[in-house]
Amino acid sequence: MGDDRPTWARRIAAERAARDWSQRDSVRALRAHAPTELPSDESMIRQWKRWESGVLPNDFYRPIIAAVFGTVTNALFPESARRDGDKEILAVSGMETLEIVSRLNRSDVDSATLDALRITTDRLCSEYPFMPSEQLLIEGRQWLRRVVDLHSKSLTLAQHREVLALSGWLALLVGCVEYDSGDRHAAESTRRAALSLATESDHAEVAGWAHEMRAWFALTTGDYRGVIAAAQAGAEIAGSHGVAVQLAGQEAKAWARLGDRRQVEVALDKGRRLLEGMPHPENLDNHFVVDPAKFDFYSMDCYRLVGEDKLARTLAEEVLREGTDFDGTERRPMRNAEARVTLGVTAAREGDLEQALIMGERALQGDRKSVPSLIMTSRELAAEVKRRYSGEPSAQDYLSHLRGLGQENPGFLPQ
């Protein structure tokens, strides 16, 4: 088998190897997850070999294979659903920013203007992974003010609810970027504003994300019981919306840091089942869309914490592959940074200090980063380096670099 196999075929083989399974073991696991009886072992082993060689499984087998490896179908066998932000606005609404703003200044608002605002909000949320924080914060706040000002216009009841929802989405985005940038108190105020807007508009999805942000804030400050409380409160509101999957992921991360392996698996399985039952998202780039690949990102974090190094490394390599374009451009630099920390942790545990430090330093170098999340995960790498290599000068250099990042952002230390 060569490297020209499809990505999914290479991943199936890598996932099997990470578990030290033979192909017969894989077939046994497949039977345990199958809803009906499967053909004989010899027949299924031949089938498995064909899959690993690059023959695409049919619609019946794809979700079962995903379940075997604790992921979802569209993460293992992804679909393409990317969009071009500015072109999308113009194509769907026929408006550029200047015309949208001009229309917002009128005494009443028509449906075309609201459509353009909806698409603009989606574009901004889709630029979260890679747009410089300062620029996104400026644009996000500008559009939030414009949308909030619509409340003074003549609106129908339906338009009023739509404007409240758009304000909520923009507030969530602004709050996330504020927190990424280290402004913890501003982020919490903005999060509460988003929750208030969600309550007023009876918008379960915005409310769920406001609770998810609370869980994220608690996770990065070491309040793990607070994460679980926020995740469970959000799940009660979120229902079947995609945010319920992310809430389950945050809960799993908290249980991993509390050392409860059983609850980690329960939370991950809850999220996986929810996500498997959802339609494939139209826009995978929107920060408030839980794309299938994001589930691998949650699992990677958990497996690193519970010491499943082979699984964590396999998922980290998958996160990096999915988050990088063919030309090397990083589409998801923040996820990639945490994947590199994971590779650093597993390298440190295997006795490879040089590789651990290379990965640790690369994680700190990106222009677009979530400071609190990066400090949290890098601290875990630092703990491994201190435990195993405290006398090495290169290790001391990395620890010094990380201390400097922490001193610049003192609000993100464990409680």
mmCIF file of C-alpha atoms in Angstrom:
data_model
loop_
_atom_site.group_PDB
_atom_site.id
_atom_site.type_symbol
_atom_site.label_atom_id
_atom_site.label_comp_id
_atom_site.label_asym_id
_atom_site.label_seq_id
_atom_site.Cartn_x
_atom_site.Cartn_y
_atom_site.Cartn_z
ATOM 1 C CA MET A 1 0.000 0.000 0.000
ATOM 2 C CA GLY A 2 1.350 3.383 -0.975
ATOM 3 C CA ASP A 3 0.821 6.948 0.055
ATOM 4 C CA ASP A 4 -1.485 7.553 -2.901
ATOM 5 C CA ARG A 5 -4.364 5.964 -0.980
ATOM 6 C CA PRO A 6 -7.270 8.269 -0.046
ATOM 7 C CA THR A 7 -6.884 10.090 3.255
ATOM 8 C CA TRP A 8 -9.705 8.131 4.855
ATOM 9 C CA ALA A 9 -8.024 4.809 3.964
ATOM 10 C CA ARG A 10 -4.737 5.889 5.538
ATOM 11 C CA ARG A 11 -6.627 7.054 8.613
ATOM 12 C CA ILE A 12 -8.467 3.757 9.049
ATOM 13 C CA ALA A 13 -5.110 1.957 9.008
ATOM 14 C CA ALA A 14 -3.592 4.498 11.426
ATOM 15 C CA GLU A 15 -6.544 4.264 13.841
ATOM 16 C CA ARG A 16 -6.258 0.479 13.842
ATOM 17 C CA ALA A 17 -2.506 0.628 14.476
ATOM 18 C CA ALA A 18 -2.971 3.143 17.306
ATOM 19 C CA ARG A 19 -5.122 0.556 19.076
ATOM 20 C CA ASP A 20 -2.704 -2.309 18.347
ATOM 21 C CA TRP A 21 -5.488 -4.144 16.533
ATOM 22 C CA SER A 22 -5.141 -6.752 13.828
ATOM 23 C CA GLN A 23 -7.609 -6.627 10.960
ATOM 24 C CA ARG A 24 -9.457 -9.492 12.639
ATOM 25 C CA ASP A 25 -9.726 -7.360 15.807
ATOM 26 C CA SER A 26 -11.180 -4.547 13.696
ATOM 27 C CA VAL A 27 -13.795 -6.847 12.236
ATOM 28 C CA ARG A 28 -14.712 -7.993 15.745
ATOM 29 C CA ALA A 29 -15.206 -4.355 16.773
ATOM 30 C CA LEU A 30 -17.217 -3.757 13.607
ATOM 31 C CA ARG A 31 -19.610 -6.542 14.579
ATOM 32 C CA ALA A 32 -20.092 -5.005 18.023
ATOM 33 C CA HIS A 33 -21.273 -1.737 16.452
ATOM 34 C CA ALA A 34 -23.258 -3.158 13.533
ATOM 35 C CA PRO A 35 -27.078 -2.960 13.749
ATOM 36 C CA THR A 36 -27.467 -6.264 11.866
ATOM 37 C CA GLU A 37 -25.490 -9.473 11.451
ATOM 38 C CA LEU A 38 -22.478 -9.209 9.143
ATOM 39 C CA PRO A 39 -20.982 -11.783 6.744
ATOM 40 C CA SER A 40 -18.374 -14.323 7.901
ATOM 41 C CA ASP A 41 -15.077 -13.249 9.460
ATOM 42 C CA GLU A 42 -13.058 -14.237 6.413
ATOM 43 C CA SER A 43 -15.342 -12.273 4.126
ATOM 44 C CA MET A 44 -15.218 -9.207 6.392
ATOM 45 C CA ILE A 45 -11.417 -9.360 6.710
ATOM 46 C CA ARG A 46 -11.164 -9.329 2.922
ATOM 47 C CA GLN A 47 -13.539 -6.382 2.919
ATOM 48 C CA TRP A 48 -11.471 -4.585 5.533
ATOM 49 C CA LYS A 49 -8.305 -5.069 3.476
ATOM 50 C CA ARG A 50 -10.081 -3.560 0.476
ATOM 51 C CA TRP A 51 -11.085 -0.531 2.568
ATOM 52 C CA GLU A 52 -7.547 0.014 3.827
ATOM 53 C CA SER A 53 -6.309 -0.251 0.234
ATOM 54 C CA GLY A 54 -8.610 2.594 -0.794
ATOM 55 C CA VAL A 55 -11.907 1.014 -1.885
ATOM 56 C CA LEU A 56 -14.623 3.285 -0.451
ATOM 57 C CA PRO A 57 -17.040 1.568 1.976
ATOM 58 C CA ASN A 58 -20.713 1.837 1.072
ATOM 59 C CA ASP A 59 -23.312 3.913 2.936
ATOM 60 C CA PHE A 60 -24.096 1.018 5.282
ATOM 61 C CA TYR A 61 -20.541 0.492 6.502
ATOM 62 C CA ARG A 62 -19.262 4.078 6.710
ATOM 63 C CA PRO A 63 -21.093 5.078 9.943
ATOM 64 C CA ILE A 64 -20.249 1.724 11.555
ATOM 65 C CA ILE A 65 -16.524 2.170 10.824
ATOM 66 C CA ALA A 66 -16.703 5.707 12.244
ATOM 67 C CA ALA A 67 -18.363 4.406 15.418
ATOM 68 C CA VAL A 68 -15.659 1.734 15.795
ATOM 69 C CA PHE A 69 -13.046 4.484 15.975
ATOM 70 C CA GLY A 70 -15.131 6.797 18.170
ATOM 71 C CA THR A 71 -15.709 9.452 15.527
ATOM 72 C CA VAL A 72 -18.504 10.474 13.144
ATOM 73 C CA THR A 73 -19.060 9.594 9.510
ATOM 74 C CA ASN A 74 -18.351 13.006 8.016
ATOM 75 C CA ALA A 75 -15.119 13.345 9.964
ATOM 76 C CA LEU A 76 -13.767 10.051 8.660
ATOM 77 C CA PHE A 77 -15.298 10.424 5.193
ATOM 78 C CA PRO A 78 -15.561 14.218 4.791
ATOM 79 C CA GLU A 79 -17.682 16.159 2.358
ATOM 80 C CA SER A 80 -16.581 19.485 0.875
ATOM 81 C CA ALA A 81 -18.674 22.508 1.867
ATOM 82 C CA ARG A 82 -16.582 25.653 1.771
ATOM 83 C CA ARG A 83 -17.730 29.111 0.713
ATOM 84 C CA ASP A 84 -16.138 32.405 -0.235
ATOM 85 C CA GLY A 85 -17.366 35.077 2.208
ATOM 86 C CA ASP A 86 -17.475 38.332 0.242
ATOM 87 C CA LYS A 87 -18.485 36.664 -3.029
ATOM 88 C CA GLU A 88 -21.260 34.883 -1.171
ATOM 89 C CA ILE A 89 -22.667 38.145 0.185
ATOM 90 C CA LEU A 90 -22.705 39.730 -3.240
ATOM 91 C CA ALA A 91 -24.060 36.647 -4.994
ATOM 92 C CA VAL A 92 -26.923 36.064 -2.585
ATOM 93 C CA SER A 93 -27.856 39.590 -1.583
ATOM 94 C CA GLY A 94 -26.573 41.601 -4.516
ATOM 95 C CA MET A 95 -25.172 44.118 -2.030
ATOM 96 C CA GLU A 96 -21.752 45.328 -1.005
ATOM 97 C CA THR A 97 -20.996 46.683 2.468
ATOM 98 C CA LEU A 98 -21.577 50.323 1.510
ATOM 99 C CA GLU A 99 -25.058 49.560 0.211
ATOM 100 C CA ILE A 100 -25.928 47.489 3.286
ATOM 101 C CA VAL A 101 -24.912 50.353 5.579
ATOM 102 C CA SER A 102 -26.871 52.816 3.436
ATOM 103 C CA ARG A 103 -29.991 50.678 3.726
ATOM 104 C CA LEU A 104 -29.532 50.415 7.490
ATOM 105 C CA ASN A 105 -29.855 54.186 7.711
ATOM 106 C CA ARG A 106 -33.412 54.107 6.367
ATOM 107 C CA SER A 107 -36.406 54.397 8.667
ATOM 108 C CA ASP A 108 -37.557 50.880 7.856
ATOM 109 C CA VAL A 109 -35.744 47.687 6.937
ATOM 110 C CA ASP A 110 -36.669 45.298 4.129
ATOM 111 C CA SER A 111 -36.086 41.543 3.933
ATOM 112 C CA ALA A 112 -33.214 41.912 1.449
ATOM 113 C CA THR A 113 -31.288 44.027 3.958
ATOM 114 C CA LEU A 114 -31.836 41.450 6.708
ATOM 115 C CA ASP A 115 -30.696 38.705 4.332
ATOM 116 C CA ALA A 116 -27.515 40.661 3.630
ATOM 117 C CA LEU A 117 -26.931 41.170 7.359
ATOM 118 C CA ARG A 118 -27.445 37.471 7.996
ATOM 119 C CA ILE A 119 -24.843 36.583 5.374
ATOM 120 C CA THR A 120 -22.443 39.268 6.664
ATOM 121 C CA THR A 121 -22.736 37.804 10.170
ATOM 122 C CA ASP A 122 -22.026 34.335 8.770
ATOM 123 C CA ARG A 123 -18.974 35.693 6.932
ATOM 124 C CA LEU A 124 -17.563 37.309 10.078
ATOM 125 C CA CYS A 125 -18.106 34.126 12.088
ATOM 126 C CA SER A 126 -16.358 32.205 9.292
ATOM 127 C CA GLU A 127 -13.321 34.492 9.474
ATOM 128 C CA TYR A 128 -12.808 33.748 13.171
ATOM 129 C CA PRO A 129 -10.236 30.965 12.677
ATOM 130 C CA PHE A 130 -7.735 33.017 10.677
ATOM 131 C CA MET A 131 -8.456 36.769 10.666
ATOM 132 C CA PRO A 132 -6.107 38.746 12.997
ATOM 133 C CA SER A 133 -7.837 39.279 16.340
ATOM 134 C CA GLU A 134 -7.524 43.069 16.278
ATOM 135 C CA GLN A 135 -9.111 43.343 12.843
ATOM 136 C CA LEU A 136 -11.924 40.903 13.589
ATOM 137 C CA LEU A 137 -12.664 42.662 16.868
ATOM 138 C CA ILE A 138 -12.992 46.031 15.118
ATOM 139 C CA GLU A 139 -15.235 44.665 12.372
ATOM 140 C CA GLY A 140 -17.312 42.591 14.765
ATOM 141 C CA ARG A 141 -17.980 45.539 17.067
ATOM 142 C CA GLN A 142 -18.825 47.827 14.130
ATOM 143 C CA TRP A 143 -21.409 45.425 12.747
ATOM 144 C CA LEU A 144 -22.782 44.735 16.236
ATOM 145 C CA ARG A 145 -23.399 48.488 16.731
ATOM 146 C CA ARG A 146 -25.067 48.721 13.326
ATOM 147 C CA VAL A 147 -27.383 45.823 14.017
ATOM 148 C CA VAL A 148 -28.222 47.004 17.542
ATOM 149 C CA ASP A 149 -29.129 50.421 16.092
ATOM 150 C CA LEU A 150 -31.835 48.699 14.049
ATOM 151 C CA HIS A 151 -33.933 48.440 17.201
ATOM 152 C CA SER A 152 -34.797 52.117 16.730
ATOM 153 C CA LYS A 153 -36.274 51.415 13.269
ATOM 154 C CA SER A 154 -39.791 50.384 12.315
ATOM 155 C CA LEU A 155 -39.676 46.590 12.547
ATOM 156 C CA THR A 156 -42.276 43.870 12.395
ATOM 157 C CA LEU A 157 -42.333 41.347 15.250
ATOM 158 C CA ALA A 158 -40.530 38.783 13.075
ATOM 159 C CA GLN A 159 -37.898 41.345 12.058
ATOM 160 C CA HIS A 160 -37.411 42.354 15.693
ATOM 161 C CA ARG A 161 -36.668 38.750 16.663
ATOM 162 C CA GLU A 162 -34.325 38.376 13.694
ATOM 163 C CA VAL A 163 -32.412 41.502 14.697
ATOM 164 C CA LEU A 164 -32.139 40.264 18.287
ATOM 165 C CA ALA A 165 -30.763 36.927 17.026
ATOM 166 C CA LEU A 166 -28.221 38.605 14.732
ATOM 167 C CA SER A 167 -27.144 40.829 17.615
ATOM 168 C CA GLY A 168 -26.715 37.697 19.721
ATOM 169 C CA TRP A 169 -24.513 35.967 17.131
ATOM 170 C CA LEU A 170 -22.323 39.043 16.742
ATOM 171 C CA ALA A 171 -22.032 39.436 20.516
ATOM 172 C CA LEU A 172 -20.923 35.804 20.790
ATOM 173 C CA LEU A 173 -18.273 36.391 18.126
ATOM 174 C CA VAL A 174 -16.990 39.584 19.751
ATOM 175 C CA GLY A 175 -16.883 37.878 23.155
ATOM 176 C CA CYS A 176 -14.849 34.957 21.778
ATOM 177 C CA VAL A 177 -12.289 37.295 20.186
ATOM 178 C CA GLU A 178 -12.087 39.393 23.365
ATOM 179 C CA TYR A 179 -11.326 36.250 25.347
ATOM 180 C CA ASP A 180 -8.791 35.033 22.774
ATOM 181 C CA SER A 181 -7.055 38.407 23.102
ATOM 182 C CA GLY A 182 -6.780 38.150 26.890
ATOM 183 C CA ASP A 183 -9.597 40.559 27.841
ATOM 184 C CA ARG A 184 -11.388 38.208 30.183
ATOM 185 C CA HIS A 185 -13.700 40.723 31.881
ATOM 186 C CA ALA A 186 -14.905 42.303 28.626
ATOM 187 C CA ALA A 187 -15.535 38.836 27.215
ATOM 188 C CA GLU A 188 -17.712 37.861 30.178
ATOM 189 C CA SER A 189 -19.770 41.056 29.867
ATOM 190 C CA THR A 190 -20.269 40.439 26.150
ATOM 191 C CA ARG A 191 -21.205 36.810 26.793
ATOM 192 C CA ARG A 192 -23.879 37.897 29.251
ATOM 193 C CA ALA A 193 -25.213 40.383 26.726
ATOM 194 C CA ALA A 194 -25.477 37.568 24.170
ATOM 195 C CA LEU A 195 -27.362 35.407 26.667
ATOM 196 C CA SER A 196 -29.758 38.273 27.396
ATOM 197 C CA LEU A 197 -30.408 38.764 23.673
ATOM 198 C CA ALA A 198 -30.998 35.031 23.279
ATOM 199 C CA THR A 199 -33.478 35.032 26.155
ATOM 200 C CA GLU A 200 -35.363 38.021 24.739
ATOM 201 C CA SER A 201 -35.583 36.462 21.274
ATOM 202 C CA ASP A 202 -36.192 32.932 22.609
ATOM 203 C CA HIS A 203 -33.230 31.692 20.556
ATOM 204 C CA ALA A 204 -32.066 28.358 21.980
ATOM 205 C CA GLU A 205 -28.963 28.083 19.794
ATOM 206 C CA VAL A 206 -27.516 31.485 20.754
ATOM 207 C CA ALA A 207 -28.319 30.728 24.408
ATOM 208 C CA GLY A 208 -26.557 27.368 24.124
ATOM 209 C CA TRP A 209 -23.416 29.016 22.760
ATOM 210 C CA ALA A 210 -23.468 31.579 25.569
ATOM 211 C CA HIS A 211 -23.378 28.667 28.040
ATOM 212 C CA GLU A 212 -20.644 27.008 25.963
ATOM 213 C CA MET A 213 -18.549 30.163 26.280
ATOM 214 C CA ARG A 214 -19.036 30.033 30.051
ATOM 215 C CA ALA A 215 -17.814 26.418 29.987
ATOM 216 C CA TRP A 216 -14.784 27.426 27.886
ATOM 217 C CA PHE A 217 -13.927 30.284 30.240
ATOM 218 C CA ALA A 218 -14.147 27.923 33.224
ATOM 219 C CA LEU A 219 -12.018 25.274 31.492
ATOM 220 C CA THR A 220 -9.145 27.640 30.752
ATOM 221 C CA THR A 221 -9.107 28.996 34.322
ATOM 222 C CA GLY A 222 -9.107 25.561 35.951
ATOM 223 C CA ASP A 223 -12.692 25.532 37.231
ATOM 224 C CA TYR A 224 -13.507 22.055 35.975
ATOM 225 C CA ARG A 225 -16.673 21.560 38.025
ATOM 226 C CA GLY A 226 -17.826 24.898 36.639
ATOM 227 C CA VAL A 227 -17.294 23.531 33.121
ATOM 228 C CA ILE A 228 -19.536 20.560 33.832
ATOM 229 C CA ALA A 229 -22.254 22.756 35.364
ATOM 230 C CA ALA A 230 -22.203 25.169 32.411
ATOM 231 C CA ALA A 231 -22.171 22.346 29.858
ATOM 232 C CA GLN A 232 -25.111 20.590 31.446
ATOM 233 C CA ALA A 233 -27.094 23.842 31.799
ATOM 234 C CA GLY A 234 -26.433 24.649 28.163
ATOM 235 C CA ALA A 235 -27.403 21.160 27.018
ATOM 236 C CA GLU A 236 -30.840 21.547 28.622
ATOM 237 C CA ILE A 237 -31.448 24.639 26.492
ATOM 238 C CA ALA A 238 -29.639 23.649 23.278
ATOM 239 C CA GLY A 239 -31.728 20.580 22.455
ATOM 240 C CA SER A 240 -30.702 19.145 19.099
ATOM 241 C CA HIS A 241 -28.689 22.163 17.914
ATOM 242 C CA GLY A 242 -25.034 21.657 17.012
ATOM 243 C CA VAL A 243 -23.829 23.494 20.106
ATOM 244 C CA ALA A 244 -25.007 20.497 22.157
ATOM 245 C CA VAL A 245 -22.117 18.543 20.624
ATOM 246 C CA GLN A 246 -19.583 21.176 21.645
ATOM 247 C CA LEU A 247 -21.061 21.302 25.146
ATOM 248 C CA ALA A 248 -20.524 17.536 25.398
ATOM 249 C CA GLY A 249 -16.946 18.057 24.186
ATOM 250 C CA GLN A 250 -16.255 20.679 26.855
ATOM 251 C CA GLU A 251 -17.720 18.401 29.495
ATOM 252 C CA ALA A 252 -15.464 15.561 28.322
ATOM 253 C CA LYS A 253 -12.412 17.845 28.533
ATOM 254 C CA ALA A 254 -13.308 18.745 32.122
ATOM 255 C CA TRP A 255 -13.767 15.106 33.148
ATOM 256 C CA ALA A 256 -10.399 14.300 31.552
ATOM 257 C CA ARG A 257 -8.714 16.939 33.705
ATOM 258 C CA LEU A 258 -10.507 15.573 36.764
ATOM 259 C CA GLY A 259 -9.138 12.117 35.926
ATOM 260 C CA ASP A 260 -12.509 10.383 35.432
ATOM 261 C CA ARG A 261 -11.966 8.217 32.347
ATOM 262 C CA ARG A 262 -15.449 6.688 32.440
ATOM 263 C CA GLN A 263 -17.184 10.071 32.365
ATOM 264 C CA VAL A 264 -14.875 11.155 29.537
ATOM 265 C CA GLU A 265 -16.123 8.280 27.400
ATOM 266 C CA VAL A 266 -19.757 8.922 28.382
ATOM 267 C CA ALA A 267 -19.525 12.596 27.375
ATOM 268 C CA LEU A 268 -17.672 11.860 24.121
ATOM 269 C CA ASP A 269 -20.150 9.167 23.173
ATOM 270 C CA LYS A 270 -23.041 11.540 23.879
ATOM 271 C CA GLY A 271 -21.496 14.147 21.588
ATOM 272 C CA ARG A 272 -20.681 11.606 18.880
ATOM 273 C CA ARG A 273 -24.233 10.251 18.799
ATOM 274 C CA LEU A 274 -25.691 13.749 18.607
ATOM 275 C CA LEU A 275 -23.364 14.770 15.783
ATOM 276 C CA GLU A 276 -23.887 11.557 13.809
ATOM 277 C CA GLY A 277 -27.611 12.275 13.711
ATOM 278 C CA MET A 278 -27.260 15.846 12.422
ATOM 279 C CA PRO A 279 -27.265 16.946 8.770
ATOM 280 C CA HIS A 280 -23.917 17.903 7.263
ATOM 281 C CA PRO A 281 -23.310 21.650 7.849
ATOM 282 C CA GLU A 282 -23.551 24.024 4.891
ATOM 283 C CA ASN A 283 -20.643 26.192 6.055
ATOM 284 C CA LEU A 284 -17.866 24.327 7.851
ATOM 285 C CA ASP A 285 -15.904 27.538 8.433
ATOM 286 C CA ASN A 286 -18.444 29.237 10.714
ATOM 287 C CA HIS A 287 -17.067 29.209 14.257
ATOM 288 C CA PHE A 288 -20.539 28.448 15.617
ATOM 289 C CA VAL A 289 -20.986 25.390 13.430
ATOM 290 C CA VAL A 290 -19.714 22.121 14.870
ATOM 291 C CA ASP A 291 -18.052 20.542 11.865
ATOM 292 C CA PRO A 292 -17.419 16.779 12.004
ATOM 293 C CA ALA A 293 -13.632 17.250 12.160
ATOM 294 C CA LYS A 294 -14.028 19.277 15.348
ATOM 295 C CA PHE A 295 -15.110 16.142 17.168
ATOM 296 C CA ASP A 296 -11.677 14.603 16.509
ATOM 297 C CA PHE A 297 -10.191 17.772 18.022
ATOM 298 C CA TYR A 298 -12.196 17.281 21.258
ATOM 299 C CA SER A 299 -11.211 13.611 21.436
ATOM 300 C CA MET A 300 -7.541 14.447 20.865
ATOM 301 C CA ASP A 301 -7.511 16.721 23.903
ATOM 302 C CA CYS A 302 -9.192 14.107 26.091
ATOM 303 C CA TYR A 303 -6.974 11.205 25.032
ATOM 304 C CA ARG A 304 -3.847 13.311 25.659
ATOM 305 C CA LEU A 305 -5.058 13.984 29.213
ATOM 306 C CA VAL A 306 -5.896 10.379 30.046
ATOM 307 C CA GLY A 307 -2.570 9.116 28.688
ATOM 308 C CA GLU A 308 -3.774 7.358 25.526
ATOM 309 C CA ASP A 309 -0.752 8.608 23.615
ATOM 310 C CA LYS A 310 -1.141 6.575 20.410
ATOM 311 C CA LEU A 311 -4.750 7.671 19.969
ATOM 312 C CA ALA A 312 -3.922 11.271 20.851
ATOM 313 C CA ARG A 313 -1.037 11.357 18.364
ATOM 314 C CA THR A 314 -3.128 9.792 15.575
ATOM 315 C CA LEU A 315 -5.880 12.369 16.107
ATOM 316 C CA ALA A 316 -3.380 15.251 16.342
ATOM 317 C CA GLU A 317 -1.952 14.281 12.955
ATOM 318 C CA GLU A 318 -5.495 14.173 11.565
ATOM 319 C CA VAL A 319 -6.299 17.621 13.022
ATOM 320 C CA LEU A 320 -3.171 19.045 11.363
ATOM 321 C CA ARG A 321 -3.981 17.412 8.036
ATOM 322 C CA GLU A 322 -7.563 18.669 8.035
ATOM 323 C CA GLY A 323 -6.556 22.146 9.185
ATOM 324 C CA THR A 324 -3.905 22.734 6.502
ATOM 325 C CA ASP A 325 -4.460 23.389 2.788
ATOM 326 C CA PHE A 326 -2.485 21.571 0.077
ATOM 327 C CA ASP A 327 -0.126 24.573 -0.244
ATOM 328 C CA GLY A 328 0.686 24.634 3.466
ATOM 329 C CA THR A 329 -1.684 27.487 4.372
ATOM 330 C CA GLU A 330 -3.179 26.896 7.798
ATOM 331 C CA ARG A 331 -6.960 27.172 7.697
ATOM 332 C CA ARG A 332 -7.385 26.366 11.384
ATOM 333 C CA PRO A 333 -4.284 27.737 13.118
ATOM 334 C CA MET A 334 -5.716 27.562 16.631
ATOM 335 C CA ARG A 335 -6.660 23.906 16.351
ATOM 336 C CA ASN A 336 -3.305 23.219 14.720
ATOM 337 C CA ALA A 337 -1.485 24.854 17.621
ATOM 338 C CA GLU A 338 -3.173 22.550 20.131
ATOM 339 C CA ALA A 339 -2.481 19.555 17.892
ATOM 340 C CA ARG A 340 1.223 20.470 17.954
ATOM 341 C CA VAL A 341 1.124 20.692 21.743
ATOM 342 C CA THR A 342 -0.392 17.201 21.766
ATOM 343 C CA LEU A 343 2.423 15.907 19.547
ATOM 344 C CA GLY A 344 4.866 17.630 21.907
ATOM 345 C CA VAL A 345 3.349 15.932 24.951
ATOM 346 C CA THR A 346 3.448 12.476 23.350
ATOM 347 C CA ALA A 347 7.040 13.035 22.188
ATOM 348 C CA ALA A 348 8.081 14.096 25.697
ATOM 349 C CA ARG A 349 6.524 10.974 27.173
ATOM 350 C CA GLU A 350 8.411 8.855 24.636
ATOM 351 C CA GLY A 351 11.759 10.413 25.552
ATOM 352 C CA ASP A 352 12.132 12.688 22.503
ATOM 353 C CA LEU A 353 12.838 16.083 24.082
ATOM 354 C CA GLU A 354 13.968 17.679 20.823
ATOM 355 C CA GLN A 355 10.697 16.879 19.030
ATOM 356 C CA ALA A 356 8.664 17.889 22.090
ATOM 357 C CA LEU A 357 10.283 21.339 22.156
ATOM 358 C CA ILE A 358 10.005 21.799 18.382
ATOM 359 C CA MET A 359 6.272 21.151 18.575
ATOM 360 C CA GLY A 360 5.876 23.273 21.711
ATOM 361 C CA GLU A 361 7.615 26.280 20.181
ATOM 362 C CA ARG A 362 5.760 25.960 16.878
ATOM 363 C CA ALA A 363 2.475 26.036 18.771
ATOM 364 C CA LEU A 364 3.409 29.415 20.280
ATOM 365 C CA GLN A 365 4.451 31.011 16.994
ATOM 366 C CA GLY A 366 1.155 31.506 15.142
ATOM 367 C CA ASP A 367 -0.221 34.989 14.529
ATOM 368 C CA ARG A 368 -3.806 33.875 15.189
ATOM 369 C CA LYS A 369 -4.066 32.232 18.583
ATOM 370 C CA SER A 370 -6.459 31.735 21.435
ATOM 371 C CA VAL A 371 -4.229 32.819 24.303
ATOM 372 C CA PRO A 372 -6.148 31.160 27.190
ATOM 373 C CA SER A 373 -6.530 27.819 25.409
ATOM 374 C CA LEU A 374 -2.900 27.853 24.286
ATOM 375 C CA ILE A 375 -1.662 28.639 27.794
ATOM 376 C CA MET A 376 -3.808 25.816 29.211
ATOM 377 C CA THR A 377 -2.567 23.130 26.840
ATOM 378 C CA SER A 378 1.039 24.374 26.777
ATOM 379 C CA ARG A 379 1.086 24.211 30.566
ATOM 380 C CA GLU A 380 0.394 20.488 30.222
ATOM 381 C CA LEU A 381 3.429 20.126 27.961
ATOM 382 C CA ALA A 382 5.453 22.196 30.418
ATOM 383 C CA ALA A 383 4.533 19.789 33.216
ATOM 384 C CA GLU A 384 5.871 16.845 31.192
ATOM 385 C CA VAL A 385 9.070 18.727 30.333
ATOM 386 C CA LYS A 386 9.654 19.740 33.969
ATOM 387 C CA ARG A 387 9.026 16.216 35.216
ATOM 388 C CA ARG A 388 11.392 14.550 32.781
ATOM 389 C CA TYR A 389 13.954 17.100 31.571
ATOM 390 C CA SER A 390 14.223 19.870 34.179
ATOM 391 C CA GLY A 391 18.025 19.940 33.953
ATOM 392 C CA GLU A 392 18.212 20.416 30.180
ATOM 393 C CA PRO A 393 19.062 23.995 29.031
ATOM 394 C CA SER A 394 16.768 23.716 25.979
ATOM 395 C CA ALA A 395 13.911 22.703 28.240
ATOM 396 C CA GLN A 396 14.563 25.719 30.449
ATOM 397 C CA ASP A 397 14.416 28.004 27.395
ATOM 398 C CA TYR A 398 10.981 26.678 26.454
ATOM 399 C CA LEU A 399 9.693 26.976 30.013
ATOM 400 C CA SER A 400 10.954 30.549 30.167
ATOM 401 C CA HIS A 401 9.150 31.381 26.911
ATOM 402 C CA LEU A 402 5.945 29.916 28.279
ATOM 403 C CA ARG A 403 6.282 31.781 31.597
ATOM 404 C CA GLY A 404 6.575 35.005 29.621
ATOM 405 C CA LEU A 405 3.294 34.269 27.852
ATOM 406 C CA GLY A 406 1.647 33.572 31.193
ATOM 407 C CA GLN A 407 2.954 36.787 32.732
ATOM 408 C CA GLU A 408 1.485 38.769 29.837
ATOM 409 C CA ASN A 409 -1.890 37.160 30.543
ATOM 410 C CA PRO A 410 -2.073 36.629 34.341
ATOM 411 C CA GLY A 411 -5.852 36.198 34.342
ATOM 412 C CA PHE A 412 -5.580 32.746 32.810
ATOM 413 C CA LEU A 413 -4.006 30.864 35.681
ATOM 414 C CA PRO A 414 -5.739 27.959 37.412
ATOM 415 C CA GLN A 415 -8.088 28.929 40.217
#
